[in-house]
Tab-separated table of C-alpha atoms and ligand atoms in Angstrom:
chain	number	residue	atom	x	y	z
A	180	MET	CA	0.005	0.572	0.387
A	181	LYS	CA	1.018	3.672	-1.533
A	182	ASP	CA	2.351	5.695	2.249
A	183	CYS	CA	2.753	3.110	4.231
A	184	LEU	CA	6.213	2.534	6.153
A	185	PHE	CA	6.383	-0.810	6.928
A	186	CYS	CA	5.529	-2.242	2.813
A	187	LYS	CA	7.910	0.625	1.901
A	188	ILE	CA	10.969	-1.730	4.658
A	189	SER	CA	9.595	-5.007	3.564
A	190	ASN	CA	9.853	-4.130	-0.624
A	191	LYS	CA	12.925	-1.927	0.724
A	192	GLU	CA	12.251	1.095	-1.038
A	193	ILE	CA	13.118	2.459	2.540
A	194	PRO	CA	16.564	1.330	4.670
A	195	SER	CA	15.801	-1.147	8.089
A	196	GLU	CA	17.770	-3.980	9.510
A	197	ILE	CA	16.645	-6.411	8.313
A	198	VAL	CA	17.221	-9.934	9.545
A	199	TYR	CA	15.262	-12.206	7.951
A	200	GLN	CA	12.647	-12.233	4.558
A	201	ASP	CA	11.052	-14.683	2.232
A	202	GLU	CA	8.127	-13.899	0.442
A	203	VAL	CA	5.179	-13.898	2.926
A	204	VAL	CA	7.099	-12.122	5.464
A	205	THR	CA	9.445	-9.574	6.711
A	206	VAL	CA	11.859	-9.738	10.238
A	207	PHE	CA	13.554	-6.206	11.185
A	208	LYS	CA	14.828	-4.573	14.233
A	209	ASP	CA	13.151	-2.139	15.818
A	210	ILE	CA	14.261	1.815	14.880
A	211	ASN	CA	13.508	1.958	18.876
A	212	PRO	CA	14.051	-0.946	20.782
A	213	VAL	CA	13.402	-1.329	24.411
A	214	ALA	CA	15.082	-4.488	24.837
A	215	PRO	CA	18.038	-5.571	24.779
A	216	ILE	CA	16.356	-7.734	21.562
A	217	HIS	CA	13.509	-6.169	19.638
A	218	LEU	CA	12.395	-7.372	16.323
A	219	LEU	CA	9.729	-6.262	13.968
A	220	ILE	CA	7.255	-9.205	11.845
A	221	ILE	CA	5.362	-8.498	9.253
A	222	PRO	CA	3.586	-9.618	6.569
A	223	ASN	CA	4.412	-8.579	3.340
A	224	ARG	CA	0.647	-8.197	2.750
A	225	HIS	CA	-0.726	-5.212	4.401
A	226	ILE	CA	-3.369	-5.998	6.515
A	227	VAL	CA	-4.141	-2.935	8.437
A	228	SER	CA	-4.398	-4.987	12.135
A	229	VAL	CA	-5.674	-8.341	13.406
A	230	GLN	CA	-9.370	-6.069	13.369
A	231	GLU	CA	-9.224	-5.898	9.771
A	232	MET	CA	-7.500	-9.342	9.199
A	233	GLU	CA	-9.999	-11.186	5.986
A	234	SER	CA	-11.216	-14.770	5.364
A	235	GLY	CA	-7.801	-16.085	3.890
A	236	ASP	CA	-5.164	-14.065	6.725
A	237	GLU	CA	-4.967	-16.702	9.220
A	238	GLU	CA	-2.305	-18.965	6.822
A	239	ILE	CA	-0.022	-15.537	6.307
A	240	LEU	CA	-0.808	-14.231	10.784
A	241	GLY	CA	0.035	-17.791	11.282
A	242	LYS	CA	3.660	-17.587	9.130
A	243	LEU	CA	4.165	-14.775	11.562
A	244	PHE	CA	4.956	-16.830	14.721
A	245	SER	CA	7.079	-18.956	12.449
A	246	ALA	CA	9.127	-16.076	11.839
A	247	ALA	CA	9.399	-15.372	15.245
A	248	LYS	CA	10.553	-19.018	16.693
A	249	ASN	CA	12.971	-18.770	13.379
A	250	ALA	CA	13.591	-15.090	14.119
A	251	ALA	CA	14.589	-16.275	18.265
A	252	GLU	CA	16.456	-18.845	17.505
A	253	ALA	CA	19.067	-17.342	15.555
A	254	SER	CA	19.399	-14.289	17.905
A	255	GLY	CA	19.398	-17.114	20.747
A	256	ILE	CA	17.021	-16.327	23.299
A	257	SER	CA	14.599	-19.085	22.225
A	258	ASP	CA	15.869	-21.110	25.810
A	259	SER	CA	15.287	-17.616	27.409
A	260	GLY	CA	12.734	-16.980	26.780
A	261	TYR	CA	10.866	-13.841	24.574
A	262	ARG	CA	7.478	-11.582	24.947
A	263	LEU	CA	5.786	-11.828	21.091
A	264	ILE	CA	2.888	-8.685	21.123
A	265	ILE	CA	0.414	-6.994	18.707
A	266	ASN	CA	-0.898	-4.329	19.827
A	267	ASN	CA	-4.456	-2.907	17.381
A	268	GLY	CA	-5.930	0.219	17.595
A	269	PRO	CA	-6.125	3.165	20.043
A	270	ASP	CA	-6.082	2.098	23.771
A	271	ALA	CA	-3.097	0.041	22.453
A	272	ASN	CA	-1.254	2.576	21.550
A	273	GLN	CA	-0.652	1.413	17.779
A	274	GLU	CA	0.402	3.804	16.011
A	275	ILE	CA	1.964	1.918	12.444
A	276	PHE	CA	-1.055	0.661	10.760
A	277	HIS	CA	0.608	-2.430	8.799
A	278	ILE	CA	-0.363	-5.679	11.674
A	279	HIS	CA	3.207	-6.470	13.404
A	280	MET	CA	4.811	-8.870	16.021
A	281	HIS	CA	6.784	-7.262	18.311
A	282	LEU	CA	9.357	-10.013	19.412
A	283	LEU	CA	10.978	-9.100	22.414
A	284	GLY	CA	14.024	-10.337	24.417
A	285	GLY	CA	17.288	-11.098	26.105
A	286	GLY	CA	16.657	-9.889	29.082
A	287	ARG	CA	14.471	-10.764	32.272
A	288	MET	CA	11.276	-8.812	31.966
A	289	LYS	CA	8.858	-7.199	34.577
A	290	HIS	CA	5.610	-8.187	34.860
A	291	PRO	CA	2.113	-8.010	35.219
A	292	MET	CA	2.187	-6.312	31.233
A	293	GLY	CA	-0.174	-3.279	30.431
B	121	LIG	P1	3.476	0.399	17.417
B	121	LIG	O1	3.299	1.213	19.046
B	121	LIG	O2	3.408	-1.805	17.847
B	121	LIG	O3	2.643	0.941	16.322
B	121	LIG	O4	4.812	0.113	17.267
B	121	LIG	C1	5.969	0.507	15.948
B	121	LIG	C2	7.144	0.559	16.062
B	121	LIG	O5	7.387	0.505	14.694
B	121	LIG	C3	7.462	1.178	17.382
B	121	LIG	O6	8.198	0.290	18.216
B	121	LIG	C4	8.636	1.716	16.381
B	121	LIG	O7	10.031	1.865	17.471
B	121	LIG	C5	9.157	1.177	15.774
B	121	LIG	N1	9.203	1.714	13.974
B	121	LIG	C6	8.564	3.130	13.199
B	121	LIG	N2	8.993	3.639	12.232
B	121	LIG	C7	10.642	2.436	12.427
B	121	LIG	C8	11.577	1.928	11.403
B	121	LIG	N3	11.567	3.414	10.331
B	121	LIG	N4	12.352	1.155	11.207
B	121	LIG	C9	11.963	0.246	12.479
B	121	LIG	N5	11.173	0.279	13.361
B	121	LIG	C10	10.537	1.033	13.563
B	122	LIG	ZN1	1.162	-1.700	4.286
């Protein structure tokens, strides 16, 4: 989609630190990390949020999880653990309206969330 930052990142129209890409997903480093490891996992297809997903998107969104698993392994945090977050809409402070999964790890997190 035109004028979408994350579409531009997956199309390599603007620079980012991509750590993995295939025909369905792109994984890149968050520009403002809040954990020692902070990656963003996006579908290459422009899906706005979980609320906007359509029938047929399940397979694409499932691939976000397998990409997260592989990225955690590649980052050396599959045993120490990590948190996956998808912000949806205003109350969750979603800033970029192209669905993305945050992968946070590399240090012990505070609990509870929210
Ligand atoms: P959210 O609040 O879930 O929409 O998160 C958007 C995330 O995108 C934030 O963590 C930002 O730091 C990150 N972000 C914004 N612009 C860029 C960019 N050009 N490259 C990488 N990450 C970005
Ligand atoms: Zn997009």
